[in-house]
Tab-separated table of C-alpha atoms and ligand atoms in Angstrom:
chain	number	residue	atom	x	y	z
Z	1296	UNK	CA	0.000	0.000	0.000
Z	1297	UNK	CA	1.291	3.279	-0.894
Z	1298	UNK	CA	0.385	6.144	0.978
Z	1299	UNK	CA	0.676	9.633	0.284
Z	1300	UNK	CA	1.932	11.983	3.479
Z	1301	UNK	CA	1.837	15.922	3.111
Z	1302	UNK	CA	2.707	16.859	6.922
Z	1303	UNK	CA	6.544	16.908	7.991
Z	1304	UNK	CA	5.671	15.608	11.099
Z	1305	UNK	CA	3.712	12.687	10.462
Z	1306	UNK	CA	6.542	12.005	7.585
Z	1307	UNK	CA	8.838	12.158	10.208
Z	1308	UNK	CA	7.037	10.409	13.169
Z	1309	UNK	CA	6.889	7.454	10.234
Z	1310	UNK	CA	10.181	6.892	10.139
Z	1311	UNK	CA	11.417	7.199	13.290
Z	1312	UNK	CA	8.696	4.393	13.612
Z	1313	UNK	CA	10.265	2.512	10.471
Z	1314	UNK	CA	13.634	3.056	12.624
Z	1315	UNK	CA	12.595	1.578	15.907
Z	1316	UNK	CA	11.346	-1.793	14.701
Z	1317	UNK	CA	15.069	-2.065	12.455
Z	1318	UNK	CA	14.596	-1.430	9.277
Z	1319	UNK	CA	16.326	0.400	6.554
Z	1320	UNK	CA	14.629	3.309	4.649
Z	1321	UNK	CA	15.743	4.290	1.218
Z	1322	UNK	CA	14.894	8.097	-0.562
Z	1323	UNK	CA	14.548	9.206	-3.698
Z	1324	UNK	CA	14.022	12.837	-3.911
Z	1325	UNK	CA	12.347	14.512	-6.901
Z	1326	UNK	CA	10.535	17.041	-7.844
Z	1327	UNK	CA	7.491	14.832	-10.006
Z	1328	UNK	CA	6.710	14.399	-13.404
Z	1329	UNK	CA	8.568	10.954	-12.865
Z	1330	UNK	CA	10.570	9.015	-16.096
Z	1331	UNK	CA	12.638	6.182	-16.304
Z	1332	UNK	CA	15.648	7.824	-14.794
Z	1333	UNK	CA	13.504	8.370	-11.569
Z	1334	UNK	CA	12.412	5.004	-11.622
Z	1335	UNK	CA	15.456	3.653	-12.286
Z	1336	UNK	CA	16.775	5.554	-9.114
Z	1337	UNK	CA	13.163	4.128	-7.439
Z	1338	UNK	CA	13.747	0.319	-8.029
Z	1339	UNK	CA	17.421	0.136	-6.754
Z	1340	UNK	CA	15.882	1.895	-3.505
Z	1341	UNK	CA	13.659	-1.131	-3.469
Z	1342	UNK	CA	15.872	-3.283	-3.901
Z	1343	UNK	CA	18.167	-1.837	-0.434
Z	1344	UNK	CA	15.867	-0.766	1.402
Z	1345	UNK	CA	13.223	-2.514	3.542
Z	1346	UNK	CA	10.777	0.764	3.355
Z	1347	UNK	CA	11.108	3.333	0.518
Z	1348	UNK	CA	9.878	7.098	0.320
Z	1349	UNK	CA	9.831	9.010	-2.855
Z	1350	UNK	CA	9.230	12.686	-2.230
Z	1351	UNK	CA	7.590	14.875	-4.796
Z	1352	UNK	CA	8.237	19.140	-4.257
Z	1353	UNK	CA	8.897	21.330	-6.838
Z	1354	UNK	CA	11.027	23.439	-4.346
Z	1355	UNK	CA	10.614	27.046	-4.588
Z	1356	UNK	CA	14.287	27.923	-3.394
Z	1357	UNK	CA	16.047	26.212	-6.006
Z	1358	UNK	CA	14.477	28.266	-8.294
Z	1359	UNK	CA	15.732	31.864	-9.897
Z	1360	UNK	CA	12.967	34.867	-10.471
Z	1361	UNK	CA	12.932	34.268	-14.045
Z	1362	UNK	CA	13.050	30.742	-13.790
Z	1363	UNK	CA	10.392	27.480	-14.860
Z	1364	UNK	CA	9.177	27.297	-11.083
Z	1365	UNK	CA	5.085	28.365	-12.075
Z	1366	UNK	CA	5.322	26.108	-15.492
Z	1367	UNK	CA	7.570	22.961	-14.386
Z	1368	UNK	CA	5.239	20.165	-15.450
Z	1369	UNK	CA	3.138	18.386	-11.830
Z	1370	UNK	CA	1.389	15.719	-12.817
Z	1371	UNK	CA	0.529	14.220	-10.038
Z	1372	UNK	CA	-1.812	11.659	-10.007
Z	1373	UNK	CA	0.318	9.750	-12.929
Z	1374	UNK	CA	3.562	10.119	-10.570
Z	1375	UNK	CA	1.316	8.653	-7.660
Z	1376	UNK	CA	0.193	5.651	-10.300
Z	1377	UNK	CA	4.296	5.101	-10.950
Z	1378	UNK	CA	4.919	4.872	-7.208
Z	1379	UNK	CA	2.068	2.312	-6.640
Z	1380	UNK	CA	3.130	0.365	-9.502
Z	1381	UNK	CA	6.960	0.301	-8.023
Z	1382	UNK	CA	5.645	-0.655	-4.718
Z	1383	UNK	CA	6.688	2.448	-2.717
Z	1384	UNK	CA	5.775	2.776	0.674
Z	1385	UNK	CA	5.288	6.784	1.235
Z	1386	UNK	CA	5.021	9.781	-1.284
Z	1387	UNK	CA	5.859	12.660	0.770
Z	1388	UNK	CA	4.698	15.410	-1.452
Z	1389	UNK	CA	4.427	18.479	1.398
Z	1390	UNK	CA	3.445	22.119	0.576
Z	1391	UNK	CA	5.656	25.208	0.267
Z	1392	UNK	CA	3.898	26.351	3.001
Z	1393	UNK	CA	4.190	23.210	5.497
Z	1394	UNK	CA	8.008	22.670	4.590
Z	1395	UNK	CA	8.993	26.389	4.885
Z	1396	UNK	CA	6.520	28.239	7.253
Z	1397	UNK	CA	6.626	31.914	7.626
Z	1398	UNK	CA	9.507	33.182	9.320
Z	1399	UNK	CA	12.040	30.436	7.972
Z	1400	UNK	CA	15.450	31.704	7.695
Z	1401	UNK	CA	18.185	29.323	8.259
Z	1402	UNK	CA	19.542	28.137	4.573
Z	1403	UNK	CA	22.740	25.420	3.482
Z	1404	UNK	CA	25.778	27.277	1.927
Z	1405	UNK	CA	27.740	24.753	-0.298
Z	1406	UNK	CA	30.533	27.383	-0.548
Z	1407	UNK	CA	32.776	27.942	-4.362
Z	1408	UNK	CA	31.521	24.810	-6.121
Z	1409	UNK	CA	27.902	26.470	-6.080
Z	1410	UNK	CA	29.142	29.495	-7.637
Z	1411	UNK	CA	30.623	27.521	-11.247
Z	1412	UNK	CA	29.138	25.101	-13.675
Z	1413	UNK	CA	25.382	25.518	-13.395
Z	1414	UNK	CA	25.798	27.431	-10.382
Z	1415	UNK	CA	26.866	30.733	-12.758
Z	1416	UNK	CA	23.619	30.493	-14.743
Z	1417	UNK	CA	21.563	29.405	-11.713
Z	1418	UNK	CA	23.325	31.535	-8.979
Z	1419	UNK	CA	20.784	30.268	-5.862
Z	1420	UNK	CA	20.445	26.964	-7.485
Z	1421	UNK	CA	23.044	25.078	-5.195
Z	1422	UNK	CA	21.979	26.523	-1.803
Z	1423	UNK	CA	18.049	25.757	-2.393
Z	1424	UNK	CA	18.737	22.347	-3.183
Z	1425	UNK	CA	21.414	21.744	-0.568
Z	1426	UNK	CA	19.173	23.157	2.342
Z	1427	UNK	CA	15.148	21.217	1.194
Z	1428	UNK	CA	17.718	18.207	0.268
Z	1429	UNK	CA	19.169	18.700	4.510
Z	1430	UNK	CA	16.085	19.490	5.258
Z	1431	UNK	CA	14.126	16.570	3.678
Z	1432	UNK	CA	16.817	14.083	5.311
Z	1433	UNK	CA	15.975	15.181	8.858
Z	1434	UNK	CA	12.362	14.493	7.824
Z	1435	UNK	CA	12.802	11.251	6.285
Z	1436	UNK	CA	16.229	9.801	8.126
Z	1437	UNK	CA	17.184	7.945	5.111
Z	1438	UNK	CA	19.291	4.697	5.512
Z	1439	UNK	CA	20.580	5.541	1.586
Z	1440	UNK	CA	19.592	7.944	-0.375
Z	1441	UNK	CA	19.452	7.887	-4.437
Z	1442	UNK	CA	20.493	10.452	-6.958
Z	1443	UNK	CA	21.200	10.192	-10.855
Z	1444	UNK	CA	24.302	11.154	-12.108
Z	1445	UNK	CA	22.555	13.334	-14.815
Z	1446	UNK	CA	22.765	15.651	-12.121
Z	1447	UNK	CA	26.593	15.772	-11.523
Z	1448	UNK	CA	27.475	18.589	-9.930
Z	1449	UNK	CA	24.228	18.197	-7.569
Z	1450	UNK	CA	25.178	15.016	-6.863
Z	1451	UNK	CA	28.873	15.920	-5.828
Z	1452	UNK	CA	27.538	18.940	-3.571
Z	1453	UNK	CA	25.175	16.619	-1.656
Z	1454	UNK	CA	28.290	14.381	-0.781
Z	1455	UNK	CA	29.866	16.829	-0.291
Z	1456	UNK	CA	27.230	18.039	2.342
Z	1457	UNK	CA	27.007	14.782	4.246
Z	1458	UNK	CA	30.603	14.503	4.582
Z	1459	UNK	CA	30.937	18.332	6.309
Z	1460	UNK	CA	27.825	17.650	8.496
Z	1461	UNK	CA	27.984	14.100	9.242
Z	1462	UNK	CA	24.990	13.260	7.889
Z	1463	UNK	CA	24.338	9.157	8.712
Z	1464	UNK	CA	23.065	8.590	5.472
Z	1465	UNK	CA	24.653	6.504	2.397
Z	1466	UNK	CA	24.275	8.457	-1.271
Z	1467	UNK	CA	24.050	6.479	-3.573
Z	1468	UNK	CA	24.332	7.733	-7.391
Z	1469	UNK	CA	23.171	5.913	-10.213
Z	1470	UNK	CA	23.893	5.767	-14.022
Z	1471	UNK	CA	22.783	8.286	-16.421
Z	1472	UNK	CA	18.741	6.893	-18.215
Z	1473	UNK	CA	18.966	7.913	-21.569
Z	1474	UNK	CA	16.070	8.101	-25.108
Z	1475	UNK	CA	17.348	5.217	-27.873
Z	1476	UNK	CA	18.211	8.807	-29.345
Z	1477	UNK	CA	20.854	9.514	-26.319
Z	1478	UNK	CA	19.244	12.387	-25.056
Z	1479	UNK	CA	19.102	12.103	-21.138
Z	1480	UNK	CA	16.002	11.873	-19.618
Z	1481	UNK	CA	14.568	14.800	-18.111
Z	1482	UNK	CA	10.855	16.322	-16.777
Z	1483	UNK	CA	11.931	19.238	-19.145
Z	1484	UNK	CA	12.184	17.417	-22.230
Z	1485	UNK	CA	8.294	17.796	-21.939
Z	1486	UNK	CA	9.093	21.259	-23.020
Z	1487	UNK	CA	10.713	20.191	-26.249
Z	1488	UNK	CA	9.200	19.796	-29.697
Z	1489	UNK	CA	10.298	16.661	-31.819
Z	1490	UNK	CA	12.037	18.714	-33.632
Z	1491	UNK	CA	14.069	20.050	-30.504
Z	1492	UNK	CA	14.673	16.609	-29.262
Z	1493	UNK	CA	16.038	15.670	-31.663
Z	1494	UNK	CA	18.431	18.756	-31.928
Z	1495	UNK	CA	18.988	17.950	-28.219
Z	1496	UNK	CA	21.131	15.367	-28.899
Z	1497	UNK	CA	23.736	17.230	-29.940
Z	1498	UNK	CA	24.478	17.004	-26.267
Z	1499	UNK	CA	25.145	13.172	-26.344
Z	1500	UNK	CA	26.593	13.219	-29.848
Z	1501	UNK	CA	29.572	15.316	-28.302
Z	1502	UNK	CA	29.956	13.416	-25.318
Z	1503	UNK	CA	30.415	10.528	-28.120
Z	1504	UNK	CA	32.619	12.622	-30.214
Z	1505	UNK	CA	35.171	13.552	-27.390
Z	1506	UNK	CA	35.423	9.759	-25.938
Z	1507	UNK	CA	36.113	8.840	-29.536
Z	1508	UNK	CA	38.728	11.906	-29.518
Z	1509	UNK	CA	40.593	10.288	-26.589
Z	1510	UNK	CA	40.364	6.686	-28.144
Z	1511	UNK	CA	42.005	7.886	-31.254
Z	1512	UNK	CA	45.167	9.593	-29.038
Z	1513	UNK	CA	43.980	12.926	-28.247
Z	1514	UNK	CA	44.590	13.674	-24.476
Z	1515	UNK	CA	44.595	17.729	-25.193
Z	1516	UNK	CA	41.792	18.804	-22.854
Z	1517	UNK	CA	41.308	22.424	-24.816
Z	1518	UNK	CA	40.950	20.663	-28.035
Z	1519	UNK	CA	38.332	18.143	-26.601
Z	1520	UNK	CA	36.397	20.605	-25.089
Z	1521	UNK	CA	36.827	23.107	-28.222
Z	1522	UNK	CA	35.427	20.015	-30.382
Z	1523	UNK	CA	32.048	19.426	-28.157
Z	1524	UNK	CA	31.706	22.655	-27.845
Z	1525	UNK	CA	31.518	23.294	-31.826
Z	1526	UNK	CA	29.214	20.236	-32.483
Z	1527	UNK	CA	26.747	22.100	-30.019
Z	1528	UNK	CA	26.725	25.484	-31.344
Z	1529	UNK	CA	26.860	24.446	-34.858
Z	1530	UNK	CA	23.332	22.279	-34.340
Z	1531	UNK	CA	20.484	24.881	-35.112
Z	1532	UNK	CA	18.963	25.674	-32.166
Z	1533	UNK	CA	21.246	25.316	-29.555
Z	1534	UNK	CA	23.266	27.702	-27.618
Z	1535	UNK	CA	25.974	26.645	-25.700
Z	1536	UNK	CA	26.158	27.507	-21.951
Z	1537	UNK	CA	29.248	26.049	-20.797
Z	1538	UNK	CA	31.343	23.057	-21.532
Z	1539	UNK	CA	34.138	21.756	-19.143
Z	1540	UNK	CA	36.417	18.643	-18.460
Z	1541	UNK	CA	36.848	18.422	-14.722
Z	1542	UNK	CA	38.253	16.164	-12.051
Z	1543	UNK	CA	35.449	13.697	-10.996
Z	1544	UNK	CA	37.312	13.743	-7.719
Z	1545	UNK	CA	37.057	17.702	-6.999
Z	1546	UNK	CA	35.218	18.569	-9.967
Z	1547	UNK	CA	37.532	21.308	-10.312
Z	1548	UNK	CA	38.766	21.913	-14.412
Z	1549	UNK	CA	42.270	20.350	-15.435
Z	1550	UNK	CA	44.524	22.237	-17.611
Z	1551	UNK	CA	46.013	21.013	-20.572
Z	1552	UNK	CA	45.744	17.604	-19.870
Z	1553	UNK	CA	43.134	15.478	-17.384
Z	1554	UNK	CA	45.050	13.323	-14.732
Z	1555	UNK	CA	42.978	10.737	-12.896
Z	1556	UNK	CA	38.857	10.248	-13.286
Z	1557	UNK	CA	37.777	13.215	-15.776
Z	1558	UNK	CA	33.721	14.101	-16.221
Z	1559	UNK	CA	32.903	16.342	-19.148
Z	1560	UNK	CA	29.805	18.591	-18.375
Z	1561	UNK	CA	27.618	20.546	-20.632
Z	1562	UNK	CA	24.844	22.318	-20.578
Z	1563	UNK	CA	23.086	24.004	-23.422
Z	1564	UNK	CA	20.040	26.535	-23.892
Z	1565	UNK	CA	17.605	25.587	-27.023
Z	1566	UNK	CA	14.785	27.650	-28.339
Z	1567	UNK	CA	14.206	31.323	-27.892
Z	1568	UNK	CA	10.918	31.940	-25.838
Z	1569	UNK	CA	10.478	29.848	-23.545
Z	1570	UNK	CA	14.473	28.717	-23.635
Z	1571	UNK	CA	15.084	25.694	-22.157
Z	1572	UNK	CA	18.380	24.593	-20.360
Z	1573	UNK	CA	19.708	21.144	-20.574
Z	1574	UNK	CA	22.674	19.507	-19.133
Z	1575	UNK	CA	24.549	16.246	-19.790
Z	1576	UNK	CA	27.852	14.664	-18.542
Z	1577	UNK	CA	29.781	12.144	-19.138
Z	1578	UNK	CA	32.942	10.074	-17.424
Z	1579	UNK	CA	35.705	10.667	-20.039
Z	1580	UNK	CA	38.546	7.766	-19.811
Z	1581	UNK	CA	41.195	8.730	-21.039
F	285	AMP	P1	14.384	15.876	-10.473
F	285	AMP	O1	12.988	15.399	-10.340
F	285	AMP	O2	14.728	16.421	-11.816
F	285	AMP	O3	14.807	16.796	-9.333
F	285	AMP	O4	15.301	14.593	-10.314
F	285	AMP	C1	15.209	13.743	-9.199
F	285	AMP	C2	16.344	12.760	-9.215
F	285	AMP	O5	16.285	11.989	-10.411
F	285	AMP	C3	17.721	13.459	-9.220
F	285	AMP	O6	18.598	12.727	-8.374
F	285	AMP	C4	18.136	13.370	-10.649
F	285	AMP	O7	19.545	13.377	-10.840
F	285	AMP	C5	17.550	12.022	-11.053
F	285	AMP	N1	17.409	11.950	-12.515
F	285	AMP	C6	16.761	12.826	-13.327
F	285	AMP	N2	16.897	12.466	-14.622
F	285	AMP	C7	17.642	11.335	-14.624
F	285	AMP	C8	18.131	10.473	-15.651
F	285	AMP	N3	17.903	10.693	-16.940
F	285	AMP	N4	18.865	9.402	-15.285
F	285	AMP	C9	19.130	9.150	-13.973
F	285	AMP	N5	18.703	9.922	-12.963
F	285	AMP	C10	17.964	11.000	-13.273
């Protein structure tokens, strides 16, 4: 039986149940309008954990003024449908309003790393993820939590988080779920024509291109990220935001050539009114 839980408190007094009689909760946070990249994240949850909790909030800090926060897609009885097919045991899908009541103030600071990457485009991005994703923990005391991979540089911050405040909770992140077409799964590819999604690719096609780069002997970071870069811009449509090659252990960019576990990131703007921003990544092994 699935049930679906709005108030912190009873999410919370649930757990601490779940706790007491020994047995292991997984999370997987989202934000809705569920694909098979959140359900791939949902069934390994299942598979670790004894109880599992998907939340669903569109969280209003995460999001800039001129940002997608009134139009992001919530369909929510069709997410509730995918939870009671995968078994899940709670969707905690609270209210602005119950999860930040007036008067909150106190807010997670993931320091430099929120500032580059996505964090230049989307300058509160990091901090209003980092504080509902603390904040969501202390609700739902996770055993492991689950995040994809398409979300790198999220992903690294949350570690990152747990390891400065001792959070007693495993992260777990899990493979990139790609189209057939290589275009990574997203709730805002509902925002894309055919025609766009199919330009959106360009996105995978250079993550091919540079792997086959380094195959064929070309270790020059500047030139790899030069070559993805052109196969974005040049597909109509498409406006390059950034592209880097960066450590996967620091995530900080190499110079002329990548020692150790490299992750290319891009992101990429297509169409004019609404534009839409998209982001890949890839490990690079060179
Ligand atoms: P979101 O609902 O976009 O906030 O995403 C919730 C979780 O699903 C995050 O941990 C994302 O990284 C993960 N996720 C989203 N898209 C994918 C995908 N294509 N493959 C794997 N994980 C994904």
């Amino acid at each position: 039986m699935t049930s679906i839980v709005t108030s912190p408190l009873k999410m919370q007094s649930t757990t601490l149940r779940w706790i007491r009689e020994d047995c292991s909760i997984g999370f997987v946070p989202t934000m809705g309008c569920l694909h098979e990249g959140h359900l791939s994240l949902i069934r390994e949850a299942k598979k670790r954990s004894d109880k599992v909790v998907v939340s669903i909030f569109v969280n209003p800090l995460q999001f800039g003024k001129n940002e997608d926060l009134s139009t992001y897609p919530r369909p929510f009885e069709r997410d509730v449908e995918l939870c009671r097919e995968a078994g899940i045991d709670v969707i905690f899908h609270p209210s602005a309003k119950e999860l930040y009541p007036r008067g909150f103030q106190t807010s997670i600071n993931g320091g430099e790393l929120t500032k580059m990457y996505c964090g230049k485009t989307r300058p509160i991005h990091f901090n209003g993820m980092l504080t509902v994703v603390s904040m969501l923990f202390d609700i739902v005391n996770p055993t492991f939590a689950f995040f994809g991979e398409k979300d790198f540089q999220q992903l690294f911050l949350i570690k990152q988080m747990c390891r400065d405040f001792h959070k007693p909770v495993e992260i777990v992140g899990m493979p990139i779920v790609r189209e057939a077409s290589g275009l990574a799964m997203s709730s805002r590819n509902t925002y894309l024509s055919e025609v766009q999604r199919e330009q959106a690719t360009c996105l995978y096609r250079a993550i091919e291109r540079v792997k086959n780069e380094v195959k064929k002997g070309n270790p020059n970071t500047r030139d790899l990220i030069a070559t993805a870069r052109n196969l974005v811009a040049q597909t109509p449509g498409m406006q390059v935001d950034y592209v880097h090659l960066v450590s996967g252990k620091t995530l900080l960019p190499f110079g002329d050539r990548a020692i150790g576990p490299a992750r290319l990131l891009l992101a990429a703007f297509i169409g004019q009114t609404p534009k839409v921003r998209l982001i890949d990544n890839a490990a690079i092994p060179f």
